[in-house]
mmCIF file of C-alpha atoms and ligand atoms in Angstrom:
data_model
loop_
_atom_site.group_PDB
_atom_site.id
_atom_site.type_symbol
_atom_site.label_atom_id
_atom_site.label_comp_id
_atom_site.label_asym_id
_atom_site.label_seq_id
_atom_site.Cartn_x
_atom_site.Cartn_y
_atom_site.Cartn_z
ATOM 1 C CA MET B 1 13.358 -14.520 24.235
ATOM 2 C CA SER B 2 11.878 -16.403 21.316
ATOM 3 C CA THR B 3 13.945 -17.310 18.272
ATOM 4 C CA ARG B 4 10.900 -17.022 16.036
ATOM 5 C CA ARG B 5 11.039 -14.210 13.507
ATOM 6 C CA PRO B 6 8.247 -11.692 14.130
ATOM 7 C CA ILE B 7 5.752 -11.078 11.371
ATOM 8 C CA VAL B 8 3.665 -7.925 11.138
ATOM 9 C CA ALA B 9 0.929 -7.884 8.510
ATOM 10 C CA GLY B 10 -1.345 -5.003 7.562
ATOM 11 C CA ASN B 11 -4.892 -6.029 6.730
ATOM 12 C CA TRP B 12 -6.256 -3.108 4.750
ATOM 13 C CA LYS B 13 -9.702 -4.726 4.536
ATOM 14 C CA MET B 14 -12.092 -3.031 2.075
ATOM 15 C CA ASN B 15 -10.201 0.258 2.056
ATOM 16 C CA THR B 16 -8.164 2.160 -0.543
ATOM 17 C CA THR B 17 -8.519 2.590 -4.268
ATOM 18 C CA ILE B 18 -5.532 1.565 -6.389
ATOM 19 C CA ALA B 19 -4.192 5.129 -6.285
ATOM 20 C CA GLU B 20 -4.703 5.393 -2.539
ATOM 21 C CA GLY B 21 -3.027 2.033 -2.002
ATOM 22 C CA LEU B 22 0.004 3.098 -4.013
ATOM 23 C CA ALA B 23 0.219 6.331 -2.037
ATOM 24 C CA LEU B 24 0.027 4.355 1.180
ATOM 25 C CA VAL B 25 2.905 2.021 0.290
ATOM 26 C CA ASP B 26 4.940 4.958 -0.992
ATOM 27 C CA ALA B 27 4.486 6.676 2.351
ATOM 28 C CA MET B 28 5.534 3.600 4.310
ATOM 29 C CA LEU B 29 8.268 2.094 2.170
ATOM 30 C CA PRO B 30 11.325 4.138 3.170
ATOM 31 C CA LYS B 31 10.958 3.354 6.873
ATOM 32 C CA LEU B 32 9.467 -0.088 6.482
ATOM 33 C CA GLN B 33 12.438 -1.283 4.475
ATOM 34 C CA THR B 34 14.807 -0.671 7.366
ATOM 35 C CA PHE B 35 13.445 -3.213 9.852
ATOM 36 C CA ASP B 36 15.034 -6.381 8.553
ATOM 37 C CA ALA B 37 14.450 -8.400 11.708
ATOM 38 C CA VAL B 38 10.730 -8.552 10.937
ATOM 39 C CA ASP B 39 8.702 -10.117 8.128
ATOM 40 C CA ARG B 40 6.629 -7.223 6.783
ATOM 41 C CA VAL B 41 3.448 -7.907 4.834
ATOM 42 C CA VAL B 42 0.726 -5.687 3.409
ATOM 43 C CA CYS B 43 -2.636 -7.091 2.354
ATOM 44 C CA PRO B 44 -4.460 -4.647 0.037
ATOM 45 C CA PRO B 45 -7.733 -5.366 -1.741
ATOM 46 C CA PHE B 46 -7.479 -7.792 -4.687
ATOM 47 C CA VAL B 47 -7.802 -5.122 -7.376
ATOM 48 C CA SER B 48 -4.721 -3.298 -6.086
ATOM 49 C CA LEU B 49 -2.450 -6.327 -5.867
ATOM 50 C CA SER B 50 -0.890 -6.051 -9.337
ATOM 51 C CA ALA B 51 -0.058 -2.366 -9.048
ATOM 52 C CA ILE B 52 1.286 -2.719 -5.536
ATOM 53 C CA ALA B 53 3.275 -5.849 -6.411
ATOM 54 C CA GLU B 54 4.970 -3.764 -9.083
ATOM 55 C CA ARG B 55 5.727 -1.016 -6.584
ATOM 56 C CA LEU B 56 7.150 -3.494 -4.045
ATOM 57 C CA ARG B 57 9.361 -5.325 -6.518
ATOM 58 C CA GLY B 58 12.940 -5.431 -5.247
ATOM 59 C CA THR B 59 11.937 -4.470 -1.707
ATOM 60 C CA PRO B 60 11.749 -6.786 1.300
ATOM 61 C CA ILE B 61 8.064 -5.988 1.800
ATOM 62 C CA ARG B 62 5.815 -8.900 0.919
ATOM 63 C CA LEU B 63 2.279 -8.929 -0.348
ATOM 64 C CA GLY B 64 -0.671 -10.875 0.978
ATOM 65 C CA ALA B 65 -4.236 -11.438 -0.214
ATOM 66 C CA GLN B 66 -7.141 -11.023 2.188
ATOM 67 C CA ASN B 67 -8.894 -14.176 1.042
ATOM 68 C CA LEU B 68 -8.981 -16.845 -1.650
ATOM 69 C CA TYR B 69 -11.338 -19.556 -2.752
ATOM 70 C CA ALA B 70 -10.586 -23.233 -2.247
ATOM 71 C CA GLU B 71 -11.256 -24.360 -5.836
ATOM 72 C CA ALA B 72 -8.822 -24.117 -8.734
ATOM 73 C CA LYS B 73 -11.314 -22.685 -11.243
ATOM 74 C CA GLY B 74 -14.882 -22.849 -12.415
ATOM 75 C CA ALA B 75 -18.348 -21.449 -11.866
ATOM 76 C CA PHE B 76 -17.791 -19.520 -8.645
ATOM 77 C CA THR B 77 -18.788 -15.991 -9.605
ATOM 78 C CA GLY B 78 -16.834 -13.322 -7.821
ATOM 79 C CA GLU B 79 -14.274 -15.631 -6.261
ATOM 80 C CA ILE B 80 -10.495 -15.689 -6.707
ATOM 81 C CA ALA B 81 -8.610 -18.968 -7.204
ATOM 82 C CA PRO B 82 -5.227 -19.630 -5.606
ATOM 83 C CA GLY B 83 -3.563 -19.992 -9.015
ATOM 84 C CA MET B 84 -4.706 -16.470 -9.978
ATOM 85 C CA LEU B 85 -2.709 -15.105 -7.062
ATOM 86 C CA ALA B 86 0.409 -17.154 -7.733
ATOM 87 C CA GLY B 87 3.344 -14.886 -8.500
ATOM 88 C CA LEU B 88 1.492 -11.919 -7.018
ATOM 89 C CA VAL B 89 1.350 -12.693 -3.299
ATOM 90 C CA ASP B 90 3.287 -14.778 -0.791
ATOM 91 C CA TYR B 91 0.716 -14.707 2.011
ATOM 92 C CA VAL B 92 -3.022 -15.087 2.275
ATOM 93 C CA ILE B 93 -5.282 -14.268 5.217
ATOM 94 C CA ILE B 94 -7.711 -17.128 5.809
ATOM 95 C CA GLY B 95 -10.757 -17.312 8.053
ATOM 96 C CA HIS B 96 -10.740 -13.707 9.194
ATOM 97 C CA SER B 97 -13.617 -13.199 11.630
ATOM 98 C CA GLU B 98 -15.272 -10.786 9.185
ATOM 99 C CA ARG B 99 -15.294 -13.574 6.578
ATOM 100 C CA ARG B 100 -16.737 -15.959 9.132
ATOM 101 C CA GLN B 101 -19.283 -13.431 10.443
ATOM 102 C CA TYR B 102 -20.518 -11.689 7.292
ATOM 103 C CA PHE B 103 -19.843 -14.271 4.600
ATOM 104 C CA GLY B 104 -20.705 -17.476 6.401
ATOM 105 C CA GLU B 105 -17.290 -19.106 6.287
ATOM 106 C CA ASP B 106 -17.201 -22.111 8.583
ATOM 107 C CA ASP B 107 -14.372 -24.216 9.935
ATOM 108 C CA ALA B 108 -14.685 -26.756 7.121
ATOM 109 C CA LEU B 109 -14.250 -24.075 4.451
ATOM 110 C CA VAL B 110 -11.343 -22.554 6.362
ATOM 111 C CA ASN B 111 -9.664 -25.962 6.372
ATOM 112 C CA ARG B 112 -10.163 -26.310 2.597
ATOM 113 C CA LYS B 113 -8.754 -22.834 2.052
ATOM 114 C CA VAL B 114 -5.684 -23.567 4.168
ATOM 115 C CA ARG B 115 -5.060 -26.690 2.073
ATOM 116 C CA ALA B 116 -5.553 -24.750 -1.165
ATOM 117 C CA ALA B 117 -3.163 -22.021 -0.048
ATOM 118 C CA LEU B 118 -0.459 -24.471 1.003
ATOM 119 C CA GLU B 119 -0.802 -26.360 -2.273
ATOM 120 C CA VAL B 120 0.270 -23.326 -4.296
ATOM 121 C CA GLY B 121 2.971 -22.392 -1.809
ATOM 122 C CA PHE B 122 1.392 -19.450 -0.011
ATOM 123 C CA VAL B 123 1.864 -18.826 3.681
ATOM 124 C CA PRO B 124 -1.635 -18.886 5.169
ATOM 125 C CA ILE B 125 -2.316 -16.458 8.013
ATOM 126 C CA VAL B 126 -5.108 -18.357 9.722
ATOM 127 C CA CYS B 127 -7.349 -16.250 11.955
ATOM 128 C CA VAL B 128 -9.084 -17.525 15.050
ATOM 129 C CA GLY B 129 -10.781 -15.763 17.932
ATOM 130 C CA GLU B 130 -13.836 -15.753 20.151
ATOM 131 C CA SER B 131 -16.833 -13.426 20.282
ATOM 132 C CA LEU B 132 -17.595 -11.147 23.215
ATOM 133 C CA GLU B 133 -20.364 -13.485 24.385
ATOM 134 C CA GLN B 134 -18.026 -16.470 24.315
ATOM 135 C CA HIS B 135 -15.371 -14.441 26.084
ATOM 136 C CA GLU B 136 -17.778 -13.426 28.819
ATOM 137 C CA ARG B 137 -19.076 -16.969 29.227
ATOM 138 C CA GLY B 138 -15.523 -18.240 29.759
ATOM 139 C CA GLU B 139 -15.545 -20.204 26.479
ATOM 140 C CA THR B 140 -12.457 -18.644 24.920
ATOM 141 C CA GLU B 141 -10.201 -21.637 25.426
ATOM 142 C CA SER B 142 -12.594 -24.299 24.214
ATOM 143 C CA PHE B 143 -13.754 -22.245 21.211
ATOM 144 C CA VAL B 144 -10.351 -21.132 20.012
ATOM 145 C CA THR B 145 -8.803 -24.571 20.357
ATOM 146 C CA SER B 146 -11.706 -26.069 18.402
ATOM 147 C CA GLN B 147 -11.152 -23.506 15.622
ATOM 148 C CA VAL B 148 -7.454 -24.363 15.492
ATOM 149 C CA ARG B 149 -8.083 -28.117 15.422
ATOM 150 C CA ALA B 150 -10.618 -27.723 12.628
ATOM 151 C CA ALA B 151 -8.471 -25.360 10.553
ATOM 152 C CA PHE B 152 -5.540 -27.785 10.480
ATOM 153 C CA ASP B 153 -7.405 -31.088 10.682
ATOM 154 C CA GLY B 154 -5.763 -33.721 8.500
ATOM 155 C CA ILE B 155 -3.117 -31.373 7.090
ATOM 156 C CA GLY B 156 0.217 -33.146 7.179
ATOM 157 C CA ASP B 157 2.693 -30.317 6.890
ATOM 158 C CA LEU B 158 1.993 -27.119 8.803
ATOM 159 C CA GLY B 159 5.551 -25.929 8.309
ATOM 160 C CA THR B 160 4.966 -22.414 7.024
ATOM 161 C CA VAL B 161 1.597 -21.607 8.561
ATOM 162 C CA VAL B 162 1.056 -18.442 10.619
ATOM 163 C CA VAL B 163 -1.832 -18.113 13.075
ATOM 164 C CA ALA B 164 -3.443 -14.819 14.076
ATOM 165 C CA TYR B 165 -5.309 -14.792 17.362
ATOM 166 C CA GLU B 166 -7.905 -12.054 17.033
ATOM 167 C CA PRO B 167 -10.610 -11.829 19.682
ATOM 168 C CA ILE B 168 -13.636 -10.509 17.780
ATOM 169 C CA TRP B 169 -14.467 -8.069 20.571
ATOM 170 C CA ALA B 170 -11.052 -6.451 20.130
ATOM 171 C CA ILE B 171 -11.246 -5.960 16.354
ATOM 172 C CA GLY B 172 -11.825 -2.357 15.349
ATOM 173 C CA THR B 173 -13.179 -1.475 18.773
ATOM 174 C CA GLY B 174 -10.193 0.275 20.318
ATOM 175 C CA ARG B 175 -10.477 -2.273 23.105
ATOM 176 C CA ALA B 176 -7.428 -4.512 22.728
ATOM 177 C CA ALA B 177 -7.015 -7.678 24.762
ATOM 178 C CA THR B 178 -4.599 -7.528 27.668
ATOM 179 C CA PRO B 179 -1.119 -8.629 26.606
ATOM 180 C CA GLU B 180 -1.116 -11.311 29.317
ATOM 181 C CA GLY B 181 -4.554 -12.593 28.335
ATOM 182 C CA ALA B 182 -3.616 -12.707 24.647
ATOM 183 C CA ASN B 183 -0.380 -14.484 25.478
ATOM 184 C CA ALA B 184 -2.220 -17.115 27.512
ATOM 185 C CA THR B 185 -4.604 -17.901 24.653
ATOM 186 C CA ILE B 186 -1.742 -17.889 22.162
ATOM 187 C CA ALA B 187 0.222 -20.318 24.339
ATOM 188 C CA LEU B 188 -2.830 -22.553 24.307
ATOM 189 C CA ILE B 189 -3.021 -22.325 20.505
ATOM 190 C CA ARG B 190 0.633 -23.348 20.387
ATOM 191 C CA ALA B 191 -0.071 -26.334 22.640
ATOM 192 C CA THR B 192 -3.030 -27.340 20.474
ATOM 193 C CA VAL B 193 -0.869 -27.306 17.353
ATOM 194 C CA GLY B 194 1.677 -29.310 19.324
ATOM 195 C CA ASP B 195 -0.934 -32.023 19.858
ATOM 196 C CA GLN B 196 -1.746 -32.009 16.156
ATOM 197 C CA ALA B 197 1.646 -31.622 14.541
ATOM 198 C CA GLY B 198 4.286 -32.243 17.184
ATOM 199 C CA ALA B 199 6.385 -30.134 19.500
ATOM 200 C CA ALA B 200 8.906 -28.979 16.904
ATOM 201 C CA VAL B 201 6.235 -27.537 14.605
ATOM 202 C CA ALA B 202 4.497 -25.896 17.560
ATOM 203 C CA SER B 203 7.602 -24.242 18.896
ATOM 204 C CA ALA B 204 8.464 -22.857 15.442
ATOM 205 C CA LEU B 205 4.876 -21.730 14.718
ATOM 206 C CA ARG B 206 4.475 -17.977 14.512
ATOM 207 C CA ILE B 207 1.335 -16.668 16.194
ATOM 208 C CA GLN B 208 0.288 -13.045 15.863
ATOM 209 C CA TYR B 209 -2.001 -11.040 18.058
ATOM 210 C CA GLY B 210 -4.634 -8.931 16.299
ATOM 211 C CA GLY B 211 -7.350 -6.579 17.536
ATOM 212 C CA SER B 212 -6.927 -2.812 17.985
ATOM 213 C CA VAL B 213 -3.138 -3.005 17.787
ATOM 214 C CA THR B 214 -1.564 0.458 17.705
ATOM 215 C CA ALA B 215 1.915 1.880 18.051
ATOM 216 C CA ASP B 216 0.904 2.868 21.580
ATOM 217 C CA ASN B 217 -0.062 -0.581 22.850
ATOM 218 C CA PHE B 218 2.024 -2.974 20.787
ATOM 219 C CA ALA B 219 5.252 -2.929 22.812
ATOM 220 C CA ALA B 220 3.522 -4.776 25.646
ATOM 221 C CA PHE B 221 2.236 -7.435 23.238
ATOM 222 C CA SER B 222 5.563 -7.986 21.514
ATOM 223 C CA ALA B 223 7.253 -8.383 24.904
ATOM 224 C CA GLN B 224 5.122 -11.472 25.583
ATOM 225 C CA PRO B 225 6.960 -14.768 25.067
ATOM 226 C CA ASP B 226 4.406 -16.435 22.760
ATOM 227 C CA ILE B 227 3.391 -13.440 20.625
ATOM 228 C CA ASP B 228 5.294 -13.244 17.340
ATOM 229 C CA GLY B 229 3.987 -10.072 15.753
ATOM 230 C CA ALA B 230 0.648 -8.585 14.834
ATOM 231 C CA LEU B 231 -2.144 -8.619 12.306
ATOM 232 C CA VAL B 232 -3.031 -4.956 12.100
ATOM 233 C CA GLY B 233 -6.263 -3.517 10.703
ATOM 234 C CA GLY B 234 -7.028 0.158 11.228
ATOM 235 C CA ALA B 235 -3.499 1.187 12.173
ATOM 236 C CA SER B 236 -2.109 -0.414 8.990
ATOM 237 C CA LEU B 237 -3.746 2.388 6.982
ATOM 238 C CA ARG B 238 -1.673 4.966 8.854
ATOM 239 C CA PRO B 239 1.955 4.944 7.720
ATOM 240 C CA ASP B 240 3.412 6.277 10.978
ATOM 241 C CA GLN B 241 1.440 3.802 13.062
ATOM 242 C CA PHE B 242 2.244 0.789 10.918
ATOM 243 C CA THR B 243 5.952 1.517 10.626
ATOM 244 C CA ASP B 244 6.128 2.123 14.382
ATOM 245 C CA ILE B 245 4.453 -1.219 15.084
ATOM 246 C CA VAL B 246 7.036 -2.890 12.846
ATOM 247 C CA ARG B 247 9.811 -0.999 14.644
ATOM 248 C CA LEU B 248 8.533 -2.234 18.009
ATOM 249 C CA ALA B 249 8.488 -5.807 16.695
ATOM 250 C CA ALA B 250 12.071 -5.389 15.501
ATOM 251 C CA GLU B 251 13.130 -3.971 18.858
ATOM 252 C CA SER B 252 11.674 -6.982 20.644
ATOM 253 C CA VAL B 253 14.196 -9.272 18.959
ATOM 254 C CA THR B 254 17.260 -7.085 18.457
HETATM 255 P P1 PGA O 1 -8.021 -3.768 13.895
HETATM 256 O O1 PGA O 1 -8.294 -5.038 12.956
HETATM 257 O O2 PGA O 1 -6.517 -3.660 14.063
HETATM 258 O O3 PGA O 1 -8.600 -2.614 13.166
HETATM 259 O O4 PGA O 1 -8.680 -4.046 15.202
HETATM 260 C C1 PGA O 1 -7.508 -6.209 13.075
HETATM 261 C C2 PGA O 1 -7.963 -7.227 12.053
HETATM 262 O O5 PGA O 1 -9.181 -7.347 11.824
HETATM 263 O O6 PGA O 1 -7.136 -7.930 11.464
#
């Protein structure tokens, strides 16, 4: 059994108004607060962060942003600088496949964003994962390891970083990876970080699985030796599902 503390994060994506977001945390909070063995994070849209931060004050539930920009300020219309999020969030999702796919984020930008996040003291949740075509061509290993190398290239201290392995073909499709397959790729990610940052960093690195995680399939993922929690999309908008996923993560270590 791993000594790493599981982390379950809810990626709400572009869902919920401020009022809906508050209702969602209110519905989850009582149960969510009880699972102390797990780091619990919700990532609402930017405009809801202030209101939800207020609601979460004094609770063990942490807040994450879904993105940030790599510059401190300036003429970048529509973007959010790390410093604007300071004091509001502890985590930030970086390089989600939807950012890469729909908004043209490449490995170089992901690397800059990881640096920017670490500079202000956020925990970056760095997403990697292959497309269906790459998966079917047997390119998962080479592609995912190249994403990991690029994301962390030249970064001295990876101490707090979290990685989320999210095969693109599993995101929002209801077709999750197999727990064994996900674990194998995650073990490879761990080995890749070991090459970059040393064995101690790699063995402490928390790596989540993401892609159609539900309360019904997550137990098998959290039982895998290299999987340290989940990045949850659709099911994070359903209070019973999300709290059950957190419960399963807690049960895997207690
Ligand atoms: P999903 O999304 O759980 O809805 O598949 C996961 C993610 O994109 O982080």
